[in-house]
Amino acid sequence: MRTASRTAEHVALFRALETRRRDRLFADTYATRFLPARYRWLVRAAAVPPVGHGIARLIDHLHPDGPRMSAIARTRLIDDLLADAEPEQVLILGAGYDSRAHRLPRIPTTYEVDHPATQEAKRRLVADTPHVHYIAADLNDENLADVLTKAGFPSRCTAVVWEGVTNYLTDAAVDRTLRDLTKTTAPGSTVILTYVDRAALRADTTWHRTVADVGEPWTFGLHPAEVGDYLTERGLDLVGDLSTRDAAIRYHRSDPAADFYRIAWAVVG
Ligand SMILES: C[S@@+](CC[C@H](N)C(=O)[O-])C[C@H]1O[C@@H](n2cnc3c(N)ncnc32)[C@H](O)[C@@H]1O
């Protein structure tokens, strides 16, 4: 990746559109600032409720696997999981245009790790605040433990958010990063990660084609039946694992969301 992540932009668009709805699952008032002009006008138009619903329906029609609702459902579920975790600090891996450090009330000190190109773009658009620490790293090439140690990351009870990222990494990078998380955070820390069902990794949907077209093809997935053992081998105890379709249902939304896109959460043993 030589330029800022385009898929991070897509997620910000979905969050900005969601924020305009009356029945929104969250309000992300930061999302619009990360968008290019061609998306901003869509968000402005979505302020009129029937237009907003029409735009959502059109996106869902063009992408019937439900990337929009999958992003919305996972965002809300992760917000809820973070609130339940009551961590001493938050670590966001592949933070993209995640604005939790700014929009969630009472969020503690937050460390955002991201690919240098995306992080640079984000930092141009968000004012520095003392409770947010930025760490630039390519997780495919760099060891998270080394990067965190160099940045003075304290080994406290942490909530780790790894949302929408593992599917862009190598098998080795996901393996190494999970092992590093158990080394660098305190026991009892929570790790929330999303992953794609390996069975759907090579499917040929408009979603798969869109991410490949912007230079961010999916490269990593897990079999849901094996996630518990996979995490145990890396020092984590699985607590929950939900598809984004089930997460959408949990929040009473019937818009299409993918069953192959999943959110797992675990505790450092
Ligand atoms: C789909 S975006 C998700 C962003 C954010 N987590 C969210 O949910 O809004 C994917 C993110 O993964 C990051 N990413 C992709 N490859 C990476 C790598 N090799 N090292 C670090 N970050 C990477 C991108 O920079 C981008 O921020």
mmCIF file of C-alpha atoms and ligand atoms in Angstrom, residues 1 5 7-8 11 15 74 93-98 114-115 118 137-140 163-165 168-169 216, ligand 1:
data_model
loop_
_atom_site.group_PDB
_atom_site.id
_atom_site.type_symbol
_atom_site.label_atom_id
_atom_site.label_comp_id
_atom_site.label_asym_id
_atom_site.label_seq_id
_atom_site.Cartn_x
_atom_site.Cartn_y
_atom_site.Cartn_z
ATOM 1 C CA MET A 1 0.000 0.000 0.000
ATOM 2 C CA SER A 5 -6.234 3.043 2.366
ATOM 3 C CA THR A 7 -11.158 0.712 1.979
ATOM 4 C CA ALA A 8 -10.818 2.887 5.100
ATOM 5 C CA VAL A 11 -15.977 2.437 5.850
ATOM 6 C CA ARG A 15 -20.441 5.524 8.947
ATOM 7 C CA ARG A 74 -19.523 -4.352 13.448
ATOM 8 C CA LEU A 93 -4.630 -1.696 15.057
ATOM 9 C CA GLY A 94 -5.082 -0.562 11.448
ATOM 10 C CA ALA A 95 -7.072 2.365 12.833
ATOM 11 C CA GLY A 96 -7.882 3.947 9.473
ATOM 12 C CA TYR A 97 -10.573 6.589 9.991
ATOM 13 C CA ASP A 98 -11.858 5.034 13.224
ATOM 14 C CA ASP A 114 -1.673 2.087 11.227
ATOM 15 C CA HIS A 115 0.112 1.817 7.942
ATOM 16 C CA THR A 118 -3.165 5.987 6.010
ATOM 17 C CA ALA A 137 3.850 0.617 11.277
ATOM 18 C CA ASP A 138 3.372 -1.839 8.436
ATOM 19 C CA LEU A 139 2.085 -4.895 10.273
ATOM 20 C CA ASN A 140 3.091 -7.175 7.398
ATOM 21 C CA GLU A 163 -11.402 -4.017 12.958
ATOM 22 C CA GLY A 164 -11.478 -4.618 9.223
ATOM 23 C CA VAL A 165 -7.764 -5.332 8.984
ATOM 24 C CA TYR A 168 -5.553 -7.494 4.325
ATOM 25 C CA LEU A 169 -2.566 -9.079 6.060
ATOM 26 C CA GLU A 216 -6.438 -4.028 -1.208
HETATM 27 C C1 LIG B 1 -10.889 -1.307 5.867
HETATM 28 S S1 LIG B 1 -9.740 -0.265 6.641
HETATM 29 C C2 LIG B 1 -10.332 -0.389 8.323
HETATM 30 C C3 LIG B 1 -9.973 0.834 9.103
HETATM 31 C C4 LIG B 1 -10.535 0.887 10.525
HETATM 32 N N1 LIG B 1 -10.045 -0.170 11.348
HETATM 33 C C5 LIG B 1 -12.038 0.914 10.508
HETATM 34 O O1 LIG B 1 -12.675 -0.124 10.774
HETATM 35 O O2 LIG B 1 -12.566 1.981 10.221
HETATM 36 C C6 LIG B 1 -8.250 -1.200 6.656
HETATM 37 C C7 LIG B 1 -7.119 -0.586 7.490
HETATM 38 O O3 LIG B 1 -6.034 -1.521 7.556
HETATM 39 C C8 LIG B 1 -4.836 -0.817 7.431
HETATM 40 N N2 LIG B 1 -3.803 -1.725 6.905
HETATM 41 C C9 LIG B 1 -3.860 -2.458 5.778
HETATM 42 N N3 LIG B 1 -2.691 -3.116 5.605
HETATM 43 C C10 LIG B 1 -1.900 -2.787 6.659
HETATM 44 C C11 LIG B 1 -0.573 -3.123 7.040
HETATM 45 N N4 LIG B 1 0.149 -3.938 6.306
HETATM 46 N N5 LIG B 1 -0.085 -2.602 8.177
HETATM 47 C C12 LIG B 1 -0.830 -1.746 8.940
HETATM 48 N N6 LIG B 1 -2.089 -1.393 8.625
HETATM 49 C C13 LIG B 1 -2.611 -1.903 7.488
HETATM 50 C C14 LIG B 1 -5.153 0.302 6.459
HETATM 51 O O4 LIG B 1 -4.205 1.349 6.525
HETATM 52 C C15 LIG B 1 -6.540 0.705 6.924
HETATM 53 O O5 LIG B 1 -6.472 1.677 7.927
#
